[in-house]
CSV table of C-alpha atoms in Angstrom, one decimal:
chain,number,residue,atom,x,y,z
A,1,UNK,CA,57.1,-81.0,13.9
A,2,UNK,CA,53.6,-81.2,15.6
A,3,UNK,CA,53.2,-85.0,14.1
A,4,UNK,CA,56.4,-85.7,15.3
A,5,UNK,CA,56.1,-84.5,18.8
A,6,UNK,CA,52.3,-85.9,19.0
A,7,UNK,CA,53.7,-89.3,18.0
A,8,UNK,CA,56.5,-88.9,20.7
A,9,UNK,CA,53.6,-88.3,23.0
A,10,UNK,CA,51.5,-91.2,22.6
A,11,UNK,CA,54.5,-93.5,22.6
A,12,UNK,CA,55.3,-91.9,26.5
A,13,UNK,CA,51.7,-92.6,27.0
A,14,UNK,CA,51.3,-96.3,25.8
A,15,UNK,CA,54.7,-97.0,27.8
A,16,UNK,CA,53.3,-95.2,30.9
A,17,UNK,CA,50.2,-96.9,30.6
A,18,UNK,CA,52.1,-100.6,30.2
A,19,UNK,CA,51.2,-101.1,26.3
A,20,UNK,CA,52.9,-104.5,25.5
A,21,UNK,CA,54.4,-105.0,28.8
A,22,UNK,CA,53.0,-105.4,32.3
A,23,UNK,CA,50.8,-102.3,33.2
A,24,UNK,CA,52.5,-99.7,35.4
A,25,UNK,CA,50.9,-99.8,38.8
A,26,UNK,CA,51.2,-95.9,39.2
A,27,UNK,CA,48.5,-94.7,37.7
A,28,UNK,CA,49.3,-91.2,39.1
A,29,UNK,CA,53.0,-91.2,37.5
A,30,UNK,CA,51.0,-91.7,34.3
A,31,UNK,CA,48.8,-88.7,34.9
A,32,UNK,CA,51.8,-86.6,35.9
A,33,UNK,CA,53.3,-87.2,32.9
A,34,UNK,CA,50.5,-87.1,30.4
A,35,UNK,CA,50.0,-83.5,32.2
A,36,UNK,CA,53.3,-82.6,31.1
A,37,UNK,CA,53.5,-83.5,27.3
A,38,UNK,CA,53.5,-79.7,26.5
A,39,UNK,CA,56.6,-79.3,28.8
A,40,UNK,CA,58.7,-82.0,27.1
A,41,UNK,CA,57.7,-80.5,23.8
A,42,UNK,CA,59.4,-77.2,24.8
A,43,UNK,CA,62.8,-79.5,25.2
A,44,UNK,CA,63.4,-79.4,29.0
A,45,UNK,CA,66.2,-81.4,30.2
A,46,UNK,CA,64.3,-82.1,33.3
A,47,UNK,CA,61.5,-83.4,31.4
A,48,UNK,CA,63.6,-85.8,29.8
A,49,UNK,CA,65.1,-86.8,32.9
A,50,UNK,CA,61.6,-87.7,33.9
A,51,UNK,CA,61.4,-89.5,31.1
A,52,UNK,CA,64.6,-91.7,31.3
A,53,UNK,CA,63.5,-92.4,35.1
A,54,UNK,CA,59.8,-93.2,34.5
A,55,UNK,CA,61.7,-96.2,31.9
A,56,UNK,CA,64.1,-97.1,34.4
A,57,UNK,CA,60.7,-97.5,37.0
A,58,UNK,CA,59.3,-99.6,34.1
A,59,UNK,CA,62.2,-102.2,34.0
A,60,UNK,CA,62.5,-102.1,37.4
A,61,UNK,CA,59.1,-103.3,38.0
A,62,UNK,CA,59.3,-105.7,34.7
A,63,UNK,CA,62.2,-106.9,36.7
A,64,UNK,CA,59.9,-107.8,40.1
A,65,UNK,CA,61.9,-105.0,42.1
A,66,UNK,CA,59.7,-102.7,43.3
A,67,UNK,CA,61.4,-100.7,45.6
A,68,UNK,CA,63.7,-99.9,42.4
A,69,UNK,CA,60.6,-99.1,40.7
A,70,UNK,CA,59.2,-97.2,43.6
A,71,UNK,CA,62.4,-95.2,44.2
A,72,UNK,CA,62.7,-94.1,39.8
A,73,UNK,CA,59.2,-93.1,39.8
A,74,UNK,CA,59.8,-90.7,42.9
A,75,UNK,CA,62.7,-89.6,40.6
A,76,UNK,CA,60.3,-88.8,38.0
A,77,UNK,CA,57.8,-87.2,39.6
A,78,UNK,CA,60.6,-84.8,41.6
A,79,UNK,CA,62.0,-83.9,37.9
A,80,UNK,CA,58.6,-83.3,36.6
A,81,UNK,CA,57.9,-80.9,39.5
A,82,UNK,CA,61.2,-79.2,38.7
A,83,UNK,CA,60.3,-79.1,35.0
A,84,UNK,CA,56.7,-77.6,35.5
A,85,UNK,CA,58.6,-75.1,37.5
A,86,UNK,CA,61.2,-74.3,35.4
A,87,UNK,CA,58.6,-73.8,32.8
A,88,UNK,CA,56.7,-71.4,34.9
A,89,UNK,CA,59.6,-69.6,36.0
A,90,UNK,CA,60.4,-68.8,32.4
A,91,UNK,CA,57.0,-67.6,31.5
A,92,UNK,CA,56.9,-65.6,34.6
A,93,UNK,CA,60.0,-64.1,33.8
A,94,UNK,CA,58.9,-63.6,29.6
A,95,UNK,CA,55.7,-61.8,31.1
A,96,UNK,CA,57.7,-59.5,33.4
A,97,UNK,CA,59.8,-58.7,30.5
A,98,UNK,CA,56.4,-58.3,28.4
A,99,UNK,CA,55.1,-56.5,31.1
A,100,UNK,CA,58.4,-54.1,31.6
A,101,UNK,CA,58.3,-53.3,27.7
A,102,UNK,CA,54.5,-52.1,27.7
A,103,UNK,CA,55.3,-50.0,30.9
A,104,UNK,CA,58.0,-48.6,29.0
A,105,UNK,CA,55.8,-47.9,26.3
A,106,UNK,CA,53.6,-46.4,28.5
A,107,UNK,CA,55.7,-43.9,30.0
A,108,UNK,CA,57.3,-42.5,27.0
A,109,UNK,CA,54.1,-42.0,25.3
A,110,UNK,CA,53.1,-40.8,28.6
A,111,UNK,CA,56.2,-37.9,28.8
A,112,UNK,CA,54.9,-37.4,24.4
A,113,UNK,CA,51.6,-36.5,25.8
A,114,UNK,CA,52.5,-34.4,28.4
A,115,UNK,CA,55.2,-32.3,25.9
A,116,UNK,CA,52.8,-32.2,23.6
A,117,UNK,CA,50.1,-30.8,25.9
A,118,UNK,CA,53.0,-28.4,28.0
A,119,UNK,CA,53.9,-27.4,23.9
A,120,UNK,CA,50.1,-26.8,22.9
A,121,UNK,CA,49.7,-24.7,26.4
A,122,UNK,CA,52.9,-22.4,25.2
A,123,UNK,CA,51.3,-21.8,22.1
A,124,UNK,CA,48.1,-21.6,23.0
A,125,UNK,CA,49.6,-18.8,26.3
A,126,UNK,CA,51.5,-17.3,23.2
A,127,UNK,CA,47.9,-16.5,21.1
A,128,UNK,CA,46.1,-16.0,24.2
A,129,UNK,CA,49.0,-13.0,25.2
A,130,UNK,CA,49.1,-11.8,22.0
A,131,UNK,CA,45.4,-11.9,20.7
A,132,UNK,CA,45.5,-9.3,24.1
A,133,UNK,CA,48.2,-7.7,23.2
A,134,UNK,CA,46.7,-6.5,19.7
A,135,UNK,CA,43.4,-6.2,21.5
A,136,UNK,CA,44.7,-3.7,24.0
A,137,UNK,CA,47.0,-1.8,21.2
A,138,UNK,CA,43.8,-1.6,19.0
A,139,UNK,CA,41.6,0.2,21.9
A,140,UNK,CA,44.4,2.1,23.0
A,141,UNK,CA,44.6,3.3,19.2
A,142,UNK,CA,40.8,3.8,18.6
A,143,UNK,CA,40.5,6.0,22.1
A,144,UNK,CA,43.9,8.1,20.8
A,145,UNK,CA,41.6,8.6,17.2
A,146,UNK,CA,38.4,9.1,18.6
A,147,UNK,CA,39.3,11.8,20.9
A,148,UNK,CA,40.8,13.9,18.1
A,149,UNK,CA,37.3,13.0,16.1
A,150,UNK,CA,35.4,14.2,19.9
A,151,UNK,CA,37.8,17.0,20.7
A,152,UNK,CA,36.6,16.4,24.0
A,153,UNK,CA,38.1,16.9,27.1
A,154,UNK,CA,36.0,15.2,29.9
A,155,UNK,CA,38.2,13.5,31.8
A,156,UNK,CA,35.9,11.8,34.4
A,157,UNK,CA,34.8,8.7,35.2
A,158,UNK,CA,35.1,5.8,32.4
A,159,UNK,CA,36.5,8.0,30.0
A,160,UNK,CA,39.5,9.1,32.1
A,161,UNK,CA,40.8,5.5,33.0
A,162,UNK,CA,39.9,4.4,29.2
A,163,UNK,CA,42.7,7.4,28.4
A,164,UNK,CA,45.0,6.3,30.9
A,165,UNK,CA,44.7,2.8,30.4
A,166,UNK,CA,45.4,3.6,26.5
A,167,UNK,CA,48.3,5.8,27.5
A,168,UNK,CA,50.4,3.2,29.5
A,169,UNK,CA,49.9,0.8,26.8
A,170,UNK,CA,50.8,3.3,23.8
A,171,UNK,CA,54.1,4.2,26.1
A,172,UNK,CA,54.7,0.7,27.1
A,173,UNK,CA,54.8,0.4,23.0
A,174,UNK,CA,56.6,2.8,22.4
A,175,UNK,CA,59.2,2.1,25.0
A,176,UNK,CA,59.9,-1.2,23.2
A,177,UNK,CA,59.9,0.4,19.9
A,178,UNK,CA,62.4,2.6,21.5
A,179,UNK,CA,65.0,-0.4,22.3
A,180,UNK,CA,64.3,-2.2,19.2
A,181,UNK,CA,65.6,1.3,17.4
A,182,UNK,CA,68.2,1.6,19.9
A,183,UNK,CA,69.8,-1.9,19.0
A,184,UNK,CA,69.9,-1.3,15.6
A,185,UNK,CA,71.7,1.5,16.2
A,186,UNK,CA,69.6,4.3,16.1
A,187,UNK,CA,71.5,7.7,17.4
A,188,UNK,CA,71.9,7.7,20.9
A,189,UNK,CA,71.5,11.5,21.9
A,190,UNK,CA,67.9,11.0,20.2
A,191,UNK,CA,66.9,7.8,22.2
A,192,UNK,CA,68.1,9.1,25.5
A,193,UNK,CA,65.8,12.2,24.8
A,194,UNK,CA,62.7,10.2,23.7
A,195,UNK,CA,63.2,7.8,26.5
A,196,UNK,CA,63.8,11.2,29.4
A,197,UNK,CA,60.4,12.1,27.7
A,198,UNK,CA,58.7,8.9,28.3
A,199,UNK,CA,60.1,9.0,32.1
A,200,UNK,CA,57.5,12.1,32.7
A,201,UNK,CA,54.1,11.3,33.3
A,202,UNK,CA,51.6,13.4,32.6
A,203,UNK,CA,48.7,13.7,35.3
A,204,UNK,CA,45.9,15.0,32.7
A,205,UNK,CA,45.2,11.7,30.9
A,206,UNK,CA,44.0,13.7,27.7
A,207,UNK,CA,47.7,14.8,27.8
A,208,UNK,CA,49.3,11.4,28.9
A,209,UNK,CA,47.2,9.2,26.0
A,210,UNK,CA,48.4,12.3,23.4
A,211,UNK,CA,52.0,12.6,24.7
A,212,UNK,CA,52.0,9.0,24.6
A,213,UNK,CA,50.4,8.3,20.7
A,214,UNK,CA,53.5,11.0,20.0
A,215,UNK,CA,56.4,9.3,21.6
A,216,UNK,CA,55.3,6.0,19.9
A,217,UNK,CA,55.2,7.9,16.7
A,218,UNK,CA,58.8,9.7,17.3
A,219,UNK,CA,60.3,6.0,18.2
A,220,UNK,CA,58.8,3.9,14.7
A,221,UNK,CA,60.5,7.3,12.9
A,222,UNK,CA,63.9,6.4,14.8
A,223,UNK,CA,63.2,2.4,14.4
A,224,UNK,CA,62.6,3.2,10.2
A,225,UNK,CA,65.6,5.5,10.5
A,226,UNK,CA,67.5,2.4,11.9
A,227,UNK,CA,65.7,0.0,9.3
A,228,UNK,CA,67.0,2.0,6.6
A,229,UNK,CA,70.8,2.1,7.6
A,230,UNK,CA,70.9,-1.6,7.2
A,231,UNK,CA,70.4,-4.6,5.0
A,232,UNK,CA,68.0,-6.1,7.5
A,233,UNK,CA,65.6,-8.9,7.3
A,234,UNK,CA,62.7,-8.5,4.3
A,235,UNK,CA,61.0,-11.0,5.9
A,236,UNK,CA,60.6,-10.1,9.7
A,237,UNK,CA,60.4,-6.6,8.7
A,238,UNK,CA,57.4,-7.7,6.5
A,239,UNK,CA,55.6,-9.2,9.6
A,240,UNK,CA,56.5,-6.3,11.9
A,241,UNK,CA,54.5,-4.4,9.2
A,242,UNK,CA,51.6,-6.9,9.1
A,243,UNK,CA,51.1,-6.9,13.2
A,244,UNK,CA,51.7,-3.2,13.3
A,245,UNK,CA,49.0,-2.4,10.8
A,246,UNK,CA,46.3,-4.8,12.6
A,247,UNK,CA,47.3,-3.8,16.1
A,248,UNK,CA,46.1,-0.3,14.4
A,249,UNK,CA,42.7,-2.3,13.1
A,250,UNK,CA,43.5,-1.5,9.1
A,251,UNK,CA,42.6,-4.3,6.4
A,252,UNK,CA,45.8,-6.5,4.8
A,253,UNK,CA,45.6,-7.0,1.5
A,254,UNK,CA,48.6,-9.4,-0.1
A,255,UNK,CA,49.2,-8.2,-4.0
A,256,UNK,CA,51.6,-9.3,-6.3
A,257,UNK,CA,53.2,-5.9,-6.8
A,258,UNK,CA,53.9,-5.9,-2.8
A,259,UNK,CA,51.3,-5.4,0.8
A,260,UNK,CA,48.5,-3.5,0.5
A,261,UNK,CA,47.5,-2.1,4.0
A,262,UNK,CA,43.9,-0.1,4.0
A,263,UNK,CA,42.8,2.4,6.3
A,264,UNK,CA,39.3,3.6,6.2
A,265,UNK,CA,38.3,7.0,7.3
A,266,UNK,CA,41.6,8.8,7.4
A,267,UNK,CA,39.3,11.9,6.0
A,268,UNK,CA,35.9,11.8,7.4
A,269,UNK,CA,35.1,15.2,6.8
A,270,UNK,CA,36.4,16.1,3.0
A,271,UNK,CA,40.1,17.4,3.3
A,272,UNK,CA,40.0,17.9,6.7
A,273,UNK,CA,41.9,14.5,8.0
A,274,UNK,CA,41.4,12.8,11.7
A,275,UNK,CA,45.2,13.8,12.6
A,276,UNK,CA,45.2,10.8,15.3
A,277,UNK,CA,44.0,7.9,12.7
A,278,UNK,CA,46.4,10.0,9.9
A,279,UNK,CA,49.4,10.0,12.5
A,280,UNK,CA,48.7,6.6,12.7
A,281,UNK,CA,48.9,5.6,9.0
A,282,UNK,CA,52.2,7.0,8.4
A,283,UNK,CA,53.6,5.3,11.7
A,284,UNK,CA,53.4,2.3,9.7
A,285,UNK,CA,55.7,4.6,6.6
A,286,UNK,CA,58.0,6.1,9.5
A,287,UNK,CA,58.9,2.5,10.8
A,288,UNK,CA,59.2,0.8,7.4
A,289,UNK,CA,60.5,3.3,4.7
A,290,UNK,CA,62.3,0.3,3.1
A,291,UNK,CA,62.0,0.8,-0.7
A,292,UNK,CA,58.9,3.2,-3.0
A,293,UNK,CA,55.3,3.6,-1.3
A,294,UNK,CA,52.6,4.2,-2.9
A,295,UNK,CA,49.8,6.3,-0.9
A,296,UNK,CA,46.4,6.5,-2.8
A,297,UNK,CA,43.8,8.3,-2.1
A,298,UNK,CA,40.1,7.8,-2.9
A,299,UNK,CA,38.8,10.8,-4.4
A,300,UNK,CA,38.9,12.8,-7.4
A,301,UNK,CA,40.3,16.5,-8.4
A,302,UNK,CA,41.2,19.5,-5.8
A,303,UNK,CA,40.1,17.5,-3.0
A,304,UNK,CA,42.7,14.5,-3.6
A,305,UNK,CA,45.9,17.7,-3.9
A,306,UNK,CA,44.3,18.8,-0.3
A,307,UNK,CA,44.7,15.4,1.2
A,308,UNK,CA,47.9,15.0,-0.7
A,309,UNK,CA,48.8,18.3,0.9
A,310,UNK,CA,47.2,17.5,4.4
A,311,UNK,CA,49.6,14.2,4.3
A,312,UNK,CA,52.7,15.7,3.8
A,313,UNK,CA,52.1,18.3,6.6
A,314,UNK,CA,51.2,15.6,9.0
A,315,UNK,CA,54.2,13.7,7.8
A,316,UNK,CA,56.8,16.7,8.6
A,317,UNK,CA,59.9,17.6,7.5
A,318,UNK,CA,62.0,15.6,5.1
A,319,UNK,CA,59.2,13.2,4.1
A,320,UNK,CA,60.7,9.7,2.7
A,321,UNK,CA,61.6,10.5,-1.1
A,322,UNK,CA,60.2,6.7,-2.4
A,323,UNK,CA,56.6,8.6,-1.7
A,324,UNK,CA,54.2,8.1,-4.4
A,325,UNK,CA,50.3,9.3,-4.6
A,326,UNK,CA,47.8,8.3,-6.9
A,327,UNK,CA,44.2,8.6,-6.7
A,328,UNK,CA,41.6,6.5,-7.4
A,329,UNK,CA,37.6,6.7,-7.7
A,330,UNK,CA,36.0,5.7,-4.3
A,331,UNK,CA,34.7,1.7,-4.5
A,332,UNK,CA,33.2,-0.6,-1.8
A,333,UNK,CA,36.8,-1.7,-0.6
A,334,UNK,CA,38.3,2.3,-0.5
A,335,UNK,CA,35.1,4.3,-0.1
A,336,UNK,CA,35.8,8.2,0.2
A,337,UNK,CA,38.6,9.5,2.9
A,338,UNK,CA,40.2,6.1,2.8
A,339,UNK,CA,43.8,5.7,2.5
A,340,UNK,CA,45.6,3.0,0.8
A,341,UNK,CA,49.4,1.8,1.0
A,342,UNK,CA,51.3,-0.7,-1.2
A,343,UNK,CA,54.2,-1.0,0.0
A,344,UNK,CA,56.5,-2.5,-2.9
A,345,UNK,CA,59.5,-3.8,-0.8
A,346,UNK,CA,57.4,-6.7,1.0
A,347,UNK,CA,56.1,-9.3,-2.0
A,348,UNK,CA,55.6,-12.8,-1.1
């Protein structure tokens, strides 16, 4: 096609230029024209007007009339003009389309970029709200446990907004607990009376953080009573359990025989337990009693039956039959006064 149109070409020149006839006295016609090979290759009707009228120039001069010759080559050269044109006009208007397409582009990967980054903000709000949410649940549980380990009740200063600052989050916790229970259908005499109990505020934040650490224990019992009634959802019940037991700061542990959840220090001083950190532990059985649970107990002899013993009392009445204990000899992972739960009904 390229041979073809080349040889096209330098026939248009030779006749432009006069080859075999008398020379063509416009030079500039011949210029025009050799200009515009690449625009008669693209096909344009206006070039081959040009073409047809720089031929009818050439016999008219061949013929001796001039002002034939003169008015065909202003033909041409008008028809050239409106050919370059034409061909401008059309890559003009194949850039702007070009153009359009990559501004197009640009935009939508534009509005990508910005869901993507509004998306990776959410998420990244989410972590930020709920790496502070655990934080705040964990201090608010270590104060409740470390003033049963002080038996203190200095309430100045630090200490004091430390206990109230643990106490509005333990009731703000256990309010939700509370409507999480009550939607499942927990009884609604006993969540009107824990929620009338939550209403009061206690003025002496050693009270307010205990009364608190209480109620959120009372609404997990009412939550697991709920649990219970119902099929439920193994699944979400199992991560409930999971961000319970860190919120609380105990160790995870995923077995095949079901979730192992480790709490150190339970018993710090033999049989004697820390009630808060104990109270805590069996939260996690009040709120989940789905299925057996195994509680062991590193130790060995007498002192294992008085922590057995010790658990039972701080459970209370009509402790959750699928209860097992075992004990085990203290290691590195459950030294002595730990406690350890495997709860069976939560395998991967």
């Amino acid at each position: 096609m390229r041979a073809s149109e080349g040889a096209r070409a330098a026939a248009l020149i030779a006749l432009l230029m006069g080859c075999g006839a008398a020379p063509v006295r416009d030079d500039t016609l011949a210029t025009e024209f050799r200009s515009q090979l690449a625009v008669r290759a693209r096909g344009s009707d206006r070039m081959q007007g040009a073409e047809a009228a720089r031929r009818r120039a050439a016999q008219a001069s061949v013929a001796g009339d001039e002002d034939a010759a003169n008015d065909y080559r202003t033909e041409a050269r008008l028809l050239l003009e409106a050919a370059e044109t034409e061909v401008e006009t059309r890559d003009l208007e194949r850039e702007r389309r070009a153009a359009e397409r990559r501004e197009e582009a640009a935009t939508t990967e534009a509005v990508r970029l910005e869901t993507t980054r509004e998306e990776e903000a959410r998420d990244l709000a989410r972590e930020l709200a709920g790496d502070l949410a655990r934080e705040q649940a964990r201090q608010a549980f270590t104060q409740a446990e470390e003033d049963e380990a002080r038996r203190t009740r200095r309430n100045a200063g630090p200490v004091a907004a430390a206990r109230r600052r643990a106490a509005a989050s333990l009731s703000l916790r256990a309010r939700l607990v509370l409507a999480a229970a009550e939607a499942m259908g927990a009884p609604s005499d006993q969540v009107d009376a824990l929620r009338a109990s939550l209403a009061v505020r206690a003025t002496d934040p050693v009270r307010a953080l205990s009364r608190a650490d209480d109620a959120l224990s009372r609404a997990l019992t009412l939550l697991g009573q709920a649990r219970a009634a119902q099929p439920g959802d193994v699944a979400s019940e199992r991560a409930s359990l999971e961000a319970a037991a860190q919120d609380r700061g105990f160790v995870l542990e995923a077995r095949p025989e079901g979730l192992v959840v480790r709490a150190p220090s339970v018993f710090p001083r033999a049989a004697r337990p820390n009630a808060a950190r104990l109270a805590h532990v069996l939260d996690l059985v009040r709120a989940h009693p789905r299925g057996p649970i195994a509680v062991t107990l590193s130790g060995t002899g007498a002192l294992a039956r008085r922590q057995r013993a010790a658990i039972l009392r701080a459970y209370g009445v009509d402790p959750p039959s699928g209860l097992r204990f075992e004990v085990s000899a203290p290691s590195a992972a459950s030294p002595a006064g730990s406690i350890e739960l495997l709860f069976f009904a939560f395998t991967r």
